[in-house]
């Protein structure tokens, strides 16, 4: 007896294990990138993940071919656009709603406007808009990853963390030598900066990521008041300081408008 239906799909041996290893390698590259330290080469990545170097070489090449990793001129690895495009697709409502709001912020203040989320110590940029002629040096690629402890967006994402929470989060990371002249050099300094900004509900980061650059950031909260994302305005300190009060007001309004898009989302780790 014959059938005309499609043949049953066959499981490919080892596929799940290979996928888990690939994801682990990408995540390890991301952690290294967010720490501010020099990126991993393929051999160093293999040692860090605990796989044979030949297998790591094949997997990283496949990830590079697919656009999930990129190999820099010094042979170190970083996350690439395909990974971040996939990550951004997990926030479709937030991205769709944020675009006109960020564009309005950017044009109104002649600066960059951003939407970011947190993954551990990493801040992932989901969307960026900038005004014509605005400060461009730190606009970055749409998939920019930065450390949470030396950016306005990063500190805003940690605004509800206690000093003990921040210490536990940053325990394995070297803060010295990362960021601008006003960057925090310890978990205690991050907690102190957030204590200062918490009362106003707006983070003001002057020269924390780069000299002369200011970032104002406000958390986007869900219906349970949990922080899910952050909106920020970034530009030259000399341009933004005179507009600080208006920027704070506008960021707070945008964060409130985006709150309905994050209600029910998973809690960030």
Coordinates of C-alpha atoms in Angstrom, one line a residue:
X1 CA 0.0 0.0 0.0
X2 CA 1.4 3.4 -0.9
X3 CA 0.7 6.8 0.5
X4 CA 0.8 10.2 -1.2
X5 CA 1.6 12.2 2.0
X6 CA 5.0 13.7 2.7
X7 CA 7.7 11.6 4.2
X8 CA 8.2 12.0 7.9
X9 CA 11.0 14.4 8.8
X10 CA 14.2 12.8 10.1
X11 CA 16.1 14.1 13.1
X12 CA 19.6 15.1 12.3
X13 CA 22.0 13.4 14.7
X14 CA 23.9 15.9 16.9
X15 CA 22.0 19.0 15.6
X16 CA 20.7 20.0 19.1
X17 CA 24.2 19.6 20.6
X18 CA 25.8 21.6 17.8
X19 CA 23.2 24.4 18.2
X20 CA 23.8 24.5 21.9
X21 CA 27.5 24.8 21.4
X22 CA 27.1 27.5 18.8
X23 CA 24.9 29.5 21.1
X24 CA 27.3 29.1 23.9
X25 CA 30.1 30.4 21.7
X26 CA 28.2 33.4 20.6
X27 CA 27.2 34.2 24.2
X28 CA 30.8 33.9 25.3
X29 CA 31.9 36.3 22.6
X30 CA 29.1 38.8 23.8
X31 CA 30.2 38.5 27.4
X32 CA 33.8 39.3 26.4
X33 CA 32.7 42.2 24.2
X34 CA 30.6 43.7 27.0
X35 CA 33.4 43.4 29.5
X36 CA 35.5 45.9 27.5
X37 CA 38.4 43.5 27.3
X38 CA 40.2 42.3 24.1
X39 CA 38.0 39.9 22.2
X40 CA 38.7 36.2 22.0
X41 CA 40.5 34.6 19.1
X42 CA 39.2 31.2 17.9
X43 CA 41.7 29.3 20.0
X44 CA 41.0 31.3 23.1
X45 CA 37.3 30.9 22.6
X46 CA 37.7 27.2 22.2
X47 CA 39.6 27.0 25.5
X48 CA 37.0 29.2 27.2
X49 CA 34.0 27.2 26.0
X50 CA 35.8 23.9 26.5
X51 CA 35.7 22.4 23.0
X52 CA 38.3 21.1 20.6
X53 CA 40.0 23.9 18.6
X54 CA 39.2 22.2 15.3
X55 CA 35.5 22.0 16.2
X56 CA 35.6 25.6 17.4
X57 CA 37.2 26.7 14.1
X58 CA 34.5 25.0 12.0
X59 CA 31.7 26.4 14.2
X60 CA 32.9 29.9 14.3
X61 CA 33.5 29.9 10.5
X62 CA 29.9 28.7 10.1
X63 CA 28.7 31.5 12.4
X64 CA 30.7 34.1 10.5
X65 CA 29.3 32.8 7.2
X66 CA 25.8 33.2 8.6
X67 CA 26.5 36.7 10.0
X68 CA 26.2 35.8 13.7
X69 CA 29.9 36.4 14.4
X70 CA 32.5 38.6 12.7
X71 CA 36.2 38.2 12.7
X72 CA 38.1 41.5 13.1
X73 CA 41.5 42.5 11.6
X74 CA 43.3 41.2 14.7
X75 CA 41.6 37.8 14.4
X76 CA 39.4 38.4 17.4
X77 CA 35.7 37.8 17.3
X78 CA 32.6 39.9 17.9
X79 CA 28.9 39.5 17.6
X80 CA 27.6 40.5 14.2
X81 CA 24.4 41.9 12.7
X82 CA 22.4 38.7 12.1
X83 CA 22.5 37.9 15.8
X84 CA 21.2 41.3 16.8
X85 CA 18.6 41.2 14.1
X86 CA 17.3 38.0 15.6
X87 CA 17.4 39.4 19.1
X88 CA 15.6 42.6 18.0
X89 CA 12.8 40.5 16.4
X90 CA 11.9 39.3 19.9
X91 CA 10.7 42.9 20.7
X92 CA 8.5 43.6 17.6
X93 CA 5.8 45.7 19.3
X94 CA 8.4 47.7 21.3
X95 CA 10.5 48.4 18.1
X96 CA 7.5 49.4 16.0
X97 CA 6.1 51.8 18.6
X98 CA 9.5 53.3 19.5
X99 CA 10.5 54.4 16.0
X100 CA 8.4 57.6 15.7
X101 CA 9.0 58.4 19.4
X102 CA 12.8 58.1 19.1
X103 CA 12.8 60.1 15.8
X104 CA 10.9 62.9 17.5
X105 CA 13.3 62.9 20.5
X106 CA 16.3 63.0 18.1
X107 CA 15.0 65.9 16.0
X108 CA 13.7 67.9 19.0
X109 CA 17.1 67.8 20.8
X110 CA 19.5 67.6 17.9
X111 CA 21.0 64.4 19.3
X112 CA 20.9 60.6 19.2
X113 CA 17.9 58.8 20.7
X114 CA 18.1 55.1 21.6
X115 CA 16.1 52.1 22.8
X116 CA 18.1 49.5 24.7
X117 CA 17.6 46.3 26.8
X118 CA 19.8 44.5 29.2
X119 CA 21.2 41.0 29.1
X120 CA 23.3 40.4 32.2
X121 CA 26.1 43.0 32.2
X122 CA 25.5 43.8 28.5
X123 CA 23.4 46.6 27.1
X124 CA 22.0 45.8 23.7
X125 CA 21.0 48.6 21.4
X126 CA 17.7 47.7 19.7
X127 CA 17.0 50.9 17.8
X128 CA 18.8 54.2 17.3
X129 CA 17.6 57.4 15.6
X130 CA 19.7 60.6 15.1
X131 CA 19.0 64.1 14.0
X132 CA 20.8 65.5 10.9
X133 CA 24.1 67.0 12.0
X134 CA 23.9 65.4 15.5
X135 CA 26.9 64.1 17.3
X136 CA 27.9 60.9 15.4
X137 CA 31.0 59.5 17.0
X138 CA 29.0 57.3 19.4
X139 CA 25.9 56.5 17.3
X140 CA 27.4 53.1 16.6
X141 CA 26.0 50.2 14.6
X142 CA 22.4 49.2 15.2
X143 CA 23.6 46.2 17.1
X144 CA 26.0 48.0 19.5
X145 CA 26.8 46.2 22.8
X146 CA 28.1 48.2 25.7
X147 CA 28.8 47.5 29.4
X148 CA 26.0 48.4 31.8
X149 CA 28.2 50.1 34.4
X150 CA 29.5 53.0 32.3
X151 CA 26.6 54.1 30.2
X152 CA 23.5 56.1 31.0
X153 CA 21.3 53.4 29.5
X154 CA 23.1 50.6 31.4
X155 CA 22.8 52.4 34.8
X156 CA 19.1 53.1 34.1
X157 CA 18.5 49.4 33.5
X158 CA 20.0 48.8 36.9
X159 CA 18.2 51.5 38.7
X160 CA 16.1 49.2 40.9
X161 CA 19.1 47.0 41.8
X162 CA 20.4 47.3 45.4
X163 CA 24.1 47.8 46.1
X164 CA 24.3 44.1 46.9
X165 CA 22.6 43.2 43.6
X166 CA 25.1 45.3 41.6
X167 CA 28.0 43.9 43.5
X168 CA 26.9 40.3 42.7
X169 CA 26.3 41.2 39.0
X170 CA 29.7 42.8 38.5
X171 CA 31.7 40.4 40.7
X172 CA 33.6 38.8 37.9
X173 CA 34.2 41.9 35.8
X174 CA 37.1 44.3 35.7
X175 CA 35.7 47.8 35.6
X176 CA 39.0 49.8 35.6
X177 CA 40.1 50.9 32.2
X178 CA 36.7 50.7 30.6
X179 CA 34.7 53.7 29.6
X180 CA 35.3 57.5 29.8
X181 CA 36.9 59.7 32.5
X182 CA 33.9 59.6 34.8
X183 CA 33.1 55.9 34.5
X184 CA 32.6 53.9 37.7
X185 CA 35.6 51.8 38.7
X186 CA 33.8 49.6 41.2
X187 CA 30.4 48.2 42.0
X188 CA 30.2 50.6 44.9
X189 CA 30.6 53.6 42.6
X190 CA 27.9 52.3 40.3
X191 CA 25.6 51.9 43.2
X192 CA 26.4 55.4 44.5
X193 CA 25.7 57.0 41.1
X194 CA 22.4 55.2 40.9
X195 CA 21.4 56.2 44.4
X196 CA 22.0 59.8 43.3
X197 CA 19.9 59.5 40.2
X198 CA 17.2 57.2 41.6
X199 CA 15.3 60.0 43.4
X200 CA 14.8 61.8 40.1
X201 CA 14.0 58.7 38.1
X202 CA 16.4 59.8 35.3
X203 CA 20.0 58.8 34.9
X204 CA 22.4 61.5 33.9
X205 CA 25.8 60.1 32.7
X206 CA 28.3 62.8 31.9
X207 CA 31.6 61.5 30.4
X208 CA 31.0 57.9 31.7
X209 CA 31.3 56.2 28.3
X210 CA 33.4 58.7 26.4
X211 CA 34.9 62.1 27.2
X212 CA 32.6 65.0 26.5
X213 CA 29.5 62.8 25.9
X214 CA 26.4 62.9 28.0
X215 CA 23.6 60.4 28.0
X216 CA 20.2 60.9 29.8
X217 CA 18.2 57.7 30.3
X218 CA 14.8 56.7 31.7
X219 CA 13.6 53.1 32.3
X220 CA 10.6 51.7 30.5
X221 CA 8.5 49.8 33.1
X222 CA 5.7 47.2 32.7
X223 CA 2.4 47.1 34.6
X224 CA 4.2 45.7 37.6
X225 CA 6.8 48.5 37.6
X226 CA 9.6 46.2 36.6
X227 CA 12.2 47.7 34.3
X228 CA 12.1 46.1 30.8
X229 CA 14.0 48.5 28.6
X230 CA 15.4 52.0 28.6
X231 CA 15.1 55.1 26.3
X232 CA 18.0 57.6 26.2
X233 CA 19.3 60.7 24.5
X234 CA 23.0 60.9 23.8
X235 CA 25.1 63.7 22.5
X236 CA 27.8 66.3 23.3
X237 CA 27.6 67.5 26.9
X238 CA 27.9 71.1 25.8
X239 CA 24.8 70.7 23.6
X240 CA 22.6 68.7 26.0
X241 CA 23.2 70.4 29.4
X242 CA 21.3 73.6 28.6
X243 CA 18.3 71.4 27.5
X244 CA 18.5 69.0 30.5
X245 CA 15.1 69.8 32.0
X246 CA 13.2 69.4 28.7
X247 CA 15.1 66.2 27.9
X248 CA 14.2 64.7 31.2
X249 CA 10.5 65.6 30.6
X250 CA 10.5 64.2 27.1
X251 CA 12.2 61.0 28.0
X252 CA 9.8 60.3 30.8
X253 CA 6.9 60.8 28.4
X254 CA 8.4 58.4 25.8
X255 CA 9.1 55.8 28.5
X256 CA 5.5 56.0 29.6
X257 CA 4.2 55.7 26.1
X258 CA 6.3 52.5 25.6
X259 CA 5.2 50.9 28.9
X260 CA 2.2 49.1 27.3
X261 CA 4.6 47.4 24.8
X262 CA 6.6 45.6 27.5
X263 CA 3.8 44.5 29.9
X264 CA 3.9 40.7 30.3
X265 CA 7.5 40.4 28.9
X266 CA 10.0 38.1 30.6
X267 CA 12.0 39.6 33.5
X268 CA 15.6 40.4 32.4
X269 CA 18.3 38.5 34.2

